Backbone atoms as SQL, in Angstrom:
CREATE TABLE atoms (id INTEGER PRIMARY KEY, chain TEXT, resi INTEGER, resn TEXT, atom TEXT, x REAL, y REAL, z REAL);
INSERT INTO atoms VALUES
  (1, 'A', 1, 'UNK', 'N', -52.589, 154.674, -53.341),
  (2, 'A', 1, 'UNK', 'CA', -51.417, 155.130, -52.490),
  (3, 'A', 1, 'UNK', 'C', -50.463, 154.791, -53.584),
  (4, 'A', 2, 'UNK', 'N', -49.096, 155.631, -53.459),
  (5, 'A', 2, 'UNK', 'CA', -48.340, 156.001, -54.226),
  (6, 'A', 2, 'UNK', 'C', -47.519, 154.791, -53.880),
  (7, 'A', 3, 'UNK', 'N', -46.080, 154.369, -54.891),
  (8, 'A', 3, 'UNK', 'CA', -45.517, 153.414, -55.168),
  (9, 'A', 3, 'UNK', 'C', -44.237, 154.327, -54.206),
  (10, 'A', 4, 'UNK', 'N', -43.737, 153.211, -53.531),
  (11, 'A', 4, 'UNK', 'CA', -42.059, 153.698, -53.006),
  (12, 'A', 4, 'UNK', 'C', -40.965, 153.641, -54.189),
  (13, 'A', 5, 'UNK', 'N', -39.759, 153.722, -53.871),
  (14, 'A', 5, 'UNK', 'CA', -38.744, 153.803, -54.945),
  (15, 'A', 5, 'UNK', 'C', -38.498, 152.259, -55.044),
  (16, 'A', 6, 'UNK', 'N', -38.830, 151.658, -53.711),
  (17, 'A', 6, 'UNK', 'CA', -38.754, 150.002, -54.033),
  (18, 'A', 6, 'UNK', 'C', -39.397, 149.570, -54.977),
  (19, 'A', 7, 'UNK', 'N', -41.083, 149.836, -54.957),
  (20, 'A', 7, 'UNK', 'CA', -41.576, 149.213, -56.189),
  (21, 'A', 7, 'UNK', 'C', -41.437, 149.858, -57.571),
  (22, 'A', 8, 'UNK', 'N', -40.683, 151.183, -56.874),
  (23, 'A', 8, 'UNK', 'CA', -40.795, 151.597, -58.804),
  (24, 'A', 8, 'UNK', 'C', -39.297, 151.135, -59.591),
  (25, 'A', 9, 'UNK', 'N', -38.868, 149.975, -58.605),
  (26, 'A', 9, 'UNK', 'CA', -37.499, 149.749, -59.457),
  (27, 'A', 9, 'UNK', 'C', -37.646, 149.205, -60.468),
  (28, 'A', 10, 'UNK', 'N', -39.379, 148.548, -61.100),
  (29, 'A', 10, 'UNK', 'CA', -39.050, 148.043, -62.793),
  (30, 'A', 10, 'UNK', 'C', -39.396, 148.670, -63.469),
  (31, 'A', 11, 'UNK', 'N', -39.405, 149.932, -63.354),
  (32, 'A', 11, 'UNK', 'CA', -39.488, 151.388, -63.953),
  (33, 'A', 11, 'UNK', 'C', -38.965, 152.766, -63.980),
  (34, 'A', 12, 'UNK', 'N', -38.762, 153.790, -64.453),
  (35, 'A', 12, 'UNK', 'CA', -37.708, 155.219, -64.174),
  (36, 'A', 12, 'UNK', 'C', -39.070, 155.918, -63.301),
  (37, 'A', 13, 'UNK', 'N', -38.744, 156.157, -62.297),
  (38, 'A', 13, 'UNK', 'CA', -39.280, 156.735, -61.194),
  (39, 'A', 13, 'UNK', 'C', -39.861, 158.163, -61.930),
  (40, 'A', 14, 'UNK', 'N', -40.604, 159.159, -62.073),
  (41, 'A', 14, 'UNK', 'CA', -40.410, 160.285, -62.553),
  (42, 'A', 14, 'UNK', 'C', -39.699, 161.326, -61.642),
  (43, 'A', 15, 'UNK', 'N', -39.389, 162.604, -61.685),
  (44, 'A', 15, 'UNK', 'CA', -38.894, 163.705, -60.971),
  (45, 'A', 15, 'UNK', 'C', -39.881, 163.615, -59.620),
  (46, 'A', 16, 'UNK', 'N', -41.114, 163.850, -59.783),
  (47, 'A', 16, 'UNK', 'CA', -42.243, 164.031, -58.909),
  (48, 'A', 16, 'UNK', 'C', -42.321, 162.995, -57.839),
  (49, 'A', 17, 'UNK', 'N', -42.024, 161.776, -58.428),
  (50, 'A', 17, 'UNK', 'CA', -42.387, 160.714, -57.150),
  (51, 'A', 17, 'UNK', 'C', -41.034, 160.377, -56.335),
  (52, 'A', 18, 'UNK', 'N', -39.276, 160.785, -57.596),
  (53, 'A', 18, 'UNK', 'CA', -38.187, 160.876, -56.202),
  (54, 'A', 18, 'UNK', 'C', -38.617, 161.671, -55.364),
  (55, 'A', 19, 'UNK', 'N', -39.008, 163.097, -55.869),
  (56, 'A', 19, 'UNK', 'CA', -38.906, 163.968, -54.692),
  (57, 'A', 19, 'UNK', 'C', -40.129, 163.883, -53.348),
  (58, 'A', 20, 'UNK', 'N', -40.992, 163.082, -54.028),
  (59, 'A', 20, 'UNK', 'CA', -42.230, 163.153, -52.698),
  (60, 'A', 20, 'UNK', 'C', -41.007, 162.078, -51.722),
  (61, 'A', 21, 'UNK', 'N', -40.647, 161.018, -52.515),
  (62, 'A', 21, 'UNK', 'CA', -39.983, 159.959, -51.408),
  (63, 'A', 21, 'UNK', 'C', -38.929, 160.377, -50.809),
  (64, 'A', 22, 'UNK', 'N', -38.245, 161.335, -51.461),
  (65, 'A', 22, 'UNK', 'CA', -36.952, 162.030, -50.675),
  (66, 'A', 22, 'UNK', 'C', -37.907, 162.918, -49.573),
  (67, 'A', 23, 'UNK', 'N', -38.499, 163.362, -49.566),
  (68, 'A', 23, 'UNK', 'CA', -39.643, 164.457, -48.397),
  (69, 'A', 23, 'UNK', 'C', -39.976, 163.456, -47.530),
  (70, 'A', 24, 'UNK', 'N', -40.706, 162.417, -48.077),
  (71, 'A', 24, 'UNK', 'CA', -41.079, 161.100, -47.005),
  (72, 'A', 24, 'UNK', 'C', -39.723, 160.782, -45.981),
  (73, 'A', 25, 'UNK', 'N', -38.660, 160.382, -46.899),
  (74, 'A', 25, 'UNK', 'CA', -37.340, 160.116, -46.053),
  (75, 'A', 25, 'UNK', 'C', -37.155, 160.576, -45.145),
  (76, 'A', 26, 'UNK', 'N', -36.847, 161.969, -45.284),
  (77, 'A', 26, 'UNK', 'CA', -36.440, 162.811, -44.789),
  (78, 'A', 26, 'UNK', 'C', -37.462, 163.513, -43.744),
  (79, 'A', 27, 'UNK', 'N', -38.953, 163.560, -43.754),
  (80, 'A', 27, 'UNK', 'CA', -39.539, 163.673, -42.465),
  (81, 'A', 27, 'UNK', 'C', -39.798, 162.560, -41.876),
  (82, 'A', 28, 'UNK', 'N', -39.443, 161.383, -42.374),
  (83, 'A', 28, 'UNK', 'CA', -39.064, 160.227, -41.179),
  (84, 'A', 28, 'UNK', 'C', -37.981, 160.300, -40.370),
  (85, 'A', 29, 'UNK', 'N', -37.341, 161.220, -40.708),
  (86, 'A', 29, 'UNK', 'CA', -35.855, 160.936, -39.780),
  (87, 'A', 29, 'UNK', 'C', -36.011, 161.806, -39.139),
  (88, 'A', 30, 'UNK', 'N', -36.690, 163.205, -39.379),
  (89, 'A', 30, 'UNK', 'CA', -37.101, 164.738, -38.504),
  (90, 'A', 30, 'UNK', 'C', -37.967, 164.163, -37.232),
  (91, 'A', 31, 'UNK', 'N', -38.917, 163.597, -38.052),
  (92, 'A', 31, 'UNK', 'CA', -40.492, 162.838, -36.603),
  (93, 'A', 31, 'UNK', 'C', -39.869, 162.320, -35.861),
  (94, 'A', 32, 'UNK', 'N', -38.999, 161.138, -35.914),
  (95, 'A', 32, 'UNK', 'CA', -38.180, 160.352, -35.202),
  (96, 'A', 32, 'UNK', 'C', -37.427, 161.188, -34.178),
  (97, 'A', 33, 'UNK', 'N', -36.854, 162.004, -34.643),
  (98, 'A', 33, 'UNK', 'CA', -35.317, 163.054, -33.707),
  (99, 'A', 33, 'UNK', 'C', -36.373, 164.196, -32.543),
  (100, 'A', 34, 'UNK', 'N', -37.394, 164.574, -33.403),
  (101, 'A', 34, 'UNK', 'CA', -38.177, 165.550, -32.587),
  (102, 'A', 34, 'UNK', 'C', -39.760, 165.469, -32.163),
  (103, 'A', 35, 'UNK', 'N', -40.358, 164.568, -33.346),
  (104, 'A', 35, 'UNK', 'CA', -41.542, 164.191, -32.806),
  (105, 'A', 35, 'UNK', 'C', -42.309, 165.111, -33.810),
  (106, 'A', 36, 'UNK', 'N', -43.809, 165.136, -33.461),
  (107, 'A', 36, 'UNK', 'CA', -45.014, 165.785, -34.130),
  (108, 'A', 36, 'UNK', 'C', -44.632, 167.545, -34.040),
  (109, 'A', 37, 'UNK', 'N', -44.739, 167.579, -33.220),
  (110, 'A', 37, 'UNK', 'CA', -45.235, 169.278, -32.380),
  (111, 'A', 37, 'UNK', 'C', -43.543, 169.686, -32.283),
  (112, 'A', 38, 'UNK', 'N', -42.630, 168.972, -32.067),
  (113, 'A', 38, 'UNK', 'CA', -41.358, 169.186, -32.363),
  (114, 'A', 38, 'UNK', 'C', -40.572, 169.926, -33.791),
  (115, 'A', 39, 'UNK', 'N', -40.954, 169.070, -34.609),
  (116, 'A', 39, 'UNK', 'CA', -40.870, 169.616, -35.979),
  (117, 'A', 39, 'UNK', 'C', -41.387, 170.588, -36.921),
  (118, 'A', 40, 'UNK', 'N', -40.467, 171.115, -37.544),
  (119, 'A', 40, 'UNK', 'CA', -40.890, 172.093, -38.461),
  (120, 'A', 40, 'UNK', 'C', -40.489, 172.324, -39.857),
  (121, 'A', 41, 'UNK', 'N', -41.600, 172.214, -40.559),
  (122, 'A', 41, 'UNK', 'CA', -41.657, 171.797, -41.960),
  (123, 'A', 41, 'UNK', 'C', -40.264, 172.287, -42.417),
  (124, 'A', 42, 'UNK', 'N', -39.392, 173.281, -42.527),
  (125, 'A', 42, 'UNK', 'CA', -38.211, 173.875, -42.701),
  (126, 'A', 42, 'UNK', 'C', -37.014, 172.997, -42.456),
  (127, 'A', 43, 'UNK', 'N', -37.205, 172.201, -41.371),
  (128, 'A', 43, 'UNK', 'CA', -35.941, 171.207, -40.719),
  (129, 'A', 43, 'UNK', 'C', -36.528, 170.016, -42.180),
  (130, 'A', 44, 'UNK', 'N', -37.543, 169.587, -41.839),
  (131, 'A', 44, 'UNK', 'CA', -37.529, 168.666, -43.250),
  (132, 'A', 44, 'UNK', 'C', -37.057, 169.148, -44.323),
  (133, 'A', 45, 'UNK', 'N', -38.125, 170.165, -45.054),
  (134, 'A', 45, 'UNK', 'CA', -36.837, 170.938, -46.164),
  (135, 'A', 45, 'UNK', 'C', -35.507, 171.241, -46.376),
  (136, 'A', 46, 'UNK', 'N', -34.905, 171.361, -45.085),
  (137, 'A', 46, 'UNK', 'CA', -33.873, 171.059, -45.169),
  (138, 'A', 46, 'UNK', 'C', -32.878, 169.959, -45.480),
  (139, 'A', 47, 'UNK', 'N', -33.523, 169.478, -44.756),
  (140, 'A', 47, 'UNK', 'CA', -32.866, 167.605, -44.816),
  (141, 'A', 47, 'UNK', 'C', -33.360, 166.833, -45.965),
  (142, 'A', 48, 'UNK', 'N', -34.073, 167.110, -46.534),
  (143, 'A', 48, 'UNK', 'CA', -35.182, 166.893, -47.803),
  (144, 'A', 48, 'UNK', 'C', -33.738, 167.275, -49.256),
  (145, 'A', 49, 'UNK', 'N', -33.458, 168.540, -48.702),
  (146, 'A', 49, 'UNK', 'CA', -32.795, 169.177, -49.809),
  (147, 'A', 49, 'UNK', 'C', -33.768, 170.029, -50.732),
  (148, 'A', 50, 'UNK', 'N', -35.039, 170.216, -50.353),
  (149, 'A', 50, 'UNK', 'CA', -35.957, 171.250, -51.187),
  (150, 'A', 50, 'UNK', 'C', -36.588, 172.434, -50.091),
  (151, 'A', 51, 'UNK', 'N', -37.434, 173.335, -50.719),
  (152, 'A', 51, 'UNK', 'CA', -38.006, 174.434, -49.832),
  (153, 'A', 51, 'UNK', 'C', -39.440, 174.092, -49.393),
  (154, 'A', 52, 'UNK', 'N', -39.561, 174.944, -48.433),
  (155, 'A', 52, 'UNK', 'CA', -40.638, 174.616, -48.023),
  (156, 'A', 52, 'UNK', 'C', -42.114, 174.522, -48.449),
  (157, 'A', 53, 'UNK', 'N', -41.909, 175.488, -49.532),
  (158, 'A', 53, 'UNK', 'CA', -42.660, 175.660, -50.501),
  (159, 'A', 53, 'UNK', 'C', -43.146, 174.085, -51.458),
  (160, 'A', 54, 'UNK', 'N', -42.178, 173.878, -51.464),
  (161, 'A', 54, 'UNK', 'CA', -41.973, 172.020, -52.624),
  (162, 'A', 54, 'UNK', 'C', -42.823, 171.117, -51.820),
  (163, 'A', 55, 'UNK', 'N', -42.517, 171.095, -50.530),
  (164, 'A', 55, 'UNK', 'CA', -42.912, 170.093, -49.346),
  (165, 'A', 55, 'UNK', 'C', -44.775, 170.526, -49.342),
  (166, 'A', 56, 'UNK', 'N', -45.249, 171.691, -49.350),
  (167, 'A', 56, 'UNK', 'CA', -46.441, 171.794, -49.312),
  (168, 'A', 56, 'UNK', 'C', -47.252, 171.799, -50.729),
  (169, 'A', 57, 'UNK', 'N', -46.767, 171.236, -51.595),
  (170, 'A', 57, 'UNK', 'CA', -47.265, 171.056, -52.690),
  (171, 'A', 57, 'UNK', 'C', -47.675, 169.887, -53.207),
  (172, 'A', 58, 'UNK', 'N', -46.909, 168.736, -52.180),
  (173, 'A', 58, 'UNK', 'CA', -46.751, 167.676, -52.057),
  (174, 'A', 58, 'UNK', 'C', -48.499, 167.145, -50.929),
  (175, 'A', 59, 'UNK', 'N', -47.858, 167.959, -49.947),
  (176, 'A', 59, 'UNK', 'CA', -48.460, 167.491, -48.592),
  (177, 'A', 59, 'UNK', 'C', -48.947, 168.776, -48.317),
  (178, 'A', 60, 'UNK', 'N', -50.437, 168.859, -48.022),
  (179, 'A', 60, 'UNK', 'CA', -51.243, 170.583, -48.047),
  (180, 'A', 60, 'UNK', 'C', -50.735, 170.893, -46.235),
  (181, 'A', 61, 'UNK', 'N', -49.971, 169.882, -45.091),
  (182, 'A', 61, 'UNK', 'CA', -49.859, 170.312, -44.062),
  (183, 'A', 61, 'UNK', 'C', -49.075, 169.410, -43.352),
  (184, 'A', 62, 'UNK', 'N', -48.383, 170.045, -42.723),
  (185, 'A', 62, 'UNK', 'CA', -47.347, 168.900, -41.484),
  (186, 'A', 62, 'UNK', 'C', -47.980, 167.659, -41.272),
  (187, 'A', 63, 'UNK', 'N', -49.237, 168.038, -40.624),
  (188, 'A', 63, 'UNK', 'CA', -50.351, 166.177, -40.497),
  (189, 'A', 63, 'UNK', 'C', -50.555, 165.524, -41.483),
  (190, 'A', 64, 'UNK', 'N', -50.919, 166.289, -42.799),
  (191, 'A', 64, 'UNK', 'CA', -50.820, 165.251, -43.855),
  (192, 'A', 64, 'UNK', 'C', -49.559, 164.755, -44.006),
  (193, 'A', 65, 'UNK', 'N', -48.380, 165.108, -44.104),
  (194, 'A', 65, 'UNK', 'CA', -47.129, 164.885, -44.551),
  (195, 'A', 65, 'UNK', 'C', -46.753, 163.749, -43.021),
  (196, 'A', 66, 'UNK', 'N', -47.040, 163.879, -42.005),
  (197, 'A', 66, 'UNK', 'CA', -46.757, 162.830, -40.957),
  (198, 'A', 66, 'UNK', 'C', -47.591, 161.894, -41.160),
  (199, 'A', 67, 'UNK', 'N', -48.859, 161.728, -41.634),
  (200, 'A', 67, 'UNK', 'CA', -49.829, 160.700, -41.893),
  (201, 'A', 67, 'UNK', 'C', -48.736, 159.803, -42.748),
  (202, 'A', 68, 'UNK', 'N', -48.716, 160.555, -43.961),
  (203, 'A', 68, 'UNK', 'CA', -48.340, 159.883, -45.038),
  (204, 'A', 68, 'UNK', 'C', -47.059, 159.168, -44.369),
  (205, 'A', 69, 'UNK', 'N', -45.829, 159.103, -43.461),
  (206, 'A', 69, 'UNK', 'CA', -44.819, 158.455, -43.259),
  (207, 'A', 69, 'UNK', 'C', -45.427, 157.684, -42.175),
  (208, 'A', 70, 'UNK', 'N', -46.538, 158.458, -41.633),
  (209, 'A', 70, 'UNK', 'CA', -46.991, 156.690, -40.545),
  (210, 'A', 70, 'UNK', 'C', -47.847, 155.882, -41.621),
  (211, 'A', 71, 'UNK', 'N', -48.234, 155.934, -42.881),
  (212, 'A', 71, 'UNK', 'CA', -48.957, 155.224, -43.793),
  (213, 'A', 71, 'UNK', 'C', -47.624, 154.175, -44.356),
  (214, 'A', 72, 'UNK', 'N', -46.889, 155.292, -44.558),
  (215, 'A', 72, 'UNK', 'CA', -45.653, 154.399, -45.610),
  (216, 'A', 72, 'UNK', 'C', -44.498, 153.395, -44.414),
  (217, 'A', 73, 'UNK', 'N', -44.689, 153.472, -43.349),
  (218, 'A', 73, 'UNK', 'CA', -44.053, 152.840, -42.441),
  (219, 'A', 73, 'UNK', 'C', -44.916, 151.537, -42.044),
  (220, 'A', 74, 'UNK', 'N', -46.238, 151.704, -42.252),
  (221, 'A', 74, 'UNK', 'CA', -47.232, 151.081, -41.596),
  (222, 'A', 74, 'UNK', 'C', -47.144, 149.602, -43.040),
  (223, 'A', 75, 'UNK', 'N', -47.509, 150.344, -44.157),
  (224, 'A', 75, 'UNK', 'CA', -47.831, 149.653, -45.303),
  (225, 'A', 75, 'UNK', 'C', -47.076, 147.981, -45.512),
  (226, 'A', 76, 'UNK', 'N', -45.861, 148.188, -45.215),
  (227, 'A', 76, 'UNK', 'CA', -45.202, 146.432, -45.128),
  (228, 'A', 76, 'UNK', 'C', -45.675, 145.366, -44.208),
  (229, 'A', 77, 'UNK', 'N', -46.275, 146.059, -42.950),
  (230, 'A', 77, 'UNK', 'CA', -46.714, 145.032, -41.981),
  (231, 'A', 77, 'UNK', 'C', -48.168, 145.228, -42.445),
  (232, 'A', 78, 'UNK', 'N', -49.161, 145.753, -43.230),
  (233, 'A', 78, 'UNK', 'CA', -50.254, 145.424, -43.575),
  (234, 'A', 78, 'UNK', 'C', -50.540, 144.343, -44.504),
  (235, 'A', 79, 'UNK', 'N', -49.154, 145.074, -45.424),
  (236, 'A', 79, 'UNK', 'CA', -49.115, 143.849, -46.893),
  (237, 'A', 79, 'UNK', 'C', -49.053, 142.561, -46.124),
  (238, 'A', 80, 'UNK', 'N', -48.441, 142.013, -45.692),
  (239, 'A', 80, 'UNK', 'CA', -47.863, 140.697, -44.785),
  (240, 'A', 80, 'UNK', 'C', -48.946, 140.579, -43.930),
  (241, 'A', 81, 'UNK', 'N', -49.702, 141.135, -43.247),
  (242, 'A', 81, 'UNK', 'CA', -50.706, 140.462, -42.859),
  (243, 'A', 81, 'UNK', 'C', -52.305, 140.217, -43.985),
  (244, 'A', 82, 'UNK', 'N', -51.895, 140.728, -45.005),
  (245, 'A', 82, 'UNK', 'CA', -52.802, 140.416, -45.819),
  (246, 'A', 82, 'UNK', 'C', -52.645, 139.079, -46.315),
  (247, 'A', 83, 'UNK', 'N', -51.129, 139.457, -46.989),
  (248, 'A', 83, 'UNK', 'CA', -50.620, 137.741, -47.435),
  (249, 'A', 83, 'UNK', 'C', -51.668, 136.584, -46.489),
  (250, 'A', 84, 'UNK', 'N', -50.952, 136.726, -44.691),
  (251, 'A', 84, 'UNK', 'CA', -51.091, 135.817, -44.599),
  (252, 'A', 84, 'UNK', 'C', -52.677, 135.243, -44.186),
  (253, 'A', 85, 'UNK', 'N', -53.553, 136.606, -44.302),
  (254, 'A', 85, 'UNK', 'CA', -54.753, 136.138, -43.981),
  (255, 'A', 85, 'UNK', 'C', -55.616, 135.428, -45.492),
  (256, 'A', 86, 'UNK', 'N', -54.839, 135.945, -46.600),
  (257, 'A', 86, 'UNK', 'CA', -54.932, 135.220, -47.558),
  (258, 'A', 86, 'UNK', 'C', -54.988, 133.549, -47.679),
  (259, 'A', 87, 'UNK', 'N', -54.073, 133.231, -47.388),
  (260, 'A', 87, 'UNK', 'CA', -53.301, 131.550, -47.469),
  (261, 'A', 87, 'UNK', 'C', -54.185, 130.903, -46.407),
  (262, 'A', 88, 'UNK', 'N', -53.973, 129.780, -46.579),
  (263, 'A', 88, 'UNK', 'CA', -55.499, 128.961, -45.741),
  (264, 'A', 88, 'UNK', 'C', -54.944, 128.625, -44.469),
  (265, 'A', 89, 'UNK', 'N', -55.456, 128.386, -43.390),
  (266, 'A', 89, 'UNK', 'CA', -54.969, 128.053, -41.958),
  (267, 'A', 89, 'UNK', 'C', -54.538, 126.444, -42.346),
  (268, 'A', 90, 'UNK', 'N', -53.331, 126.148, -41.718),
  (269, 'A', 90, 'UNK', 'CA', -52.884, 125.010, -41.101),
  (270, 'A', 90, 'UNK', 'C', -53.441, 123.992, -40.672),
  (271, 'A', 91, 'UNK', 'N', -53.724, 124.864, -39.549),
  (272, 'A', 91, 'UNK', 'CA', -54.096, 123.574, -38.104),
  (273, 'A', 91, 'UNK', 'C', -55.873, 123.673, -38.917),
  (274, 'A', 92, 'UNK', 'N', -56.315, 124.410, -39.565),
  (275, 'A', 92, 'UNK', 'CA', -57.879, 123.976, -39.925),
  (276, 'A', 92, 'UNK', 'C', -57.949, 123.149, -41.056),
  (277, 'A', 93, 'UNK', 'N', -57.054, 123.038, -42.231),
  (278, 'A', 93, 'UNK', 'CA', -56.863, 122.249, -43.348),
  (279, 'A', 93, 'UNK', 'C', -56.434, 120.585, -42.637),
  (280, 'A', 94, 'UNK', 'N', -55.708, 120.794, -41.234),
  (281, 'A', 94, 'UNK', 'CA', -55.391, 119.358, -41.067),
  (282, 'A', 94, 'UNK', 'C', -56.697, 118.886, -40.307),
  (283, 'A', 95, 'UNK', 'N', -57.411, 119.673, -39.909),
  (284, 'A', 95, 'UNK', 'CA', -58.604, 118.914, -38.926),
  (285, 'A', 95, 'UNK', 'C', -59.504, 118.612, -39.700);
């Protein structure tokens, strides 16, 4: 999975990484407003400041882009769950 801009803080992100992140941010906004079926790729492109062809060079379809937005939104929660599952259970340690 690609890093988010926050995770790239220790290094200079490439132009492609920044473009991908800008597309994902724009897609999140547009999908939230119109839903998957009501969203048009050109609306995401306009919001991101790129053309539709650029979006398709990063994501083969609107569904793939939507999936990437969902994964991006879920990743912090998944990371937190993994962190807590790796810690010893306080109740078990006390028993």
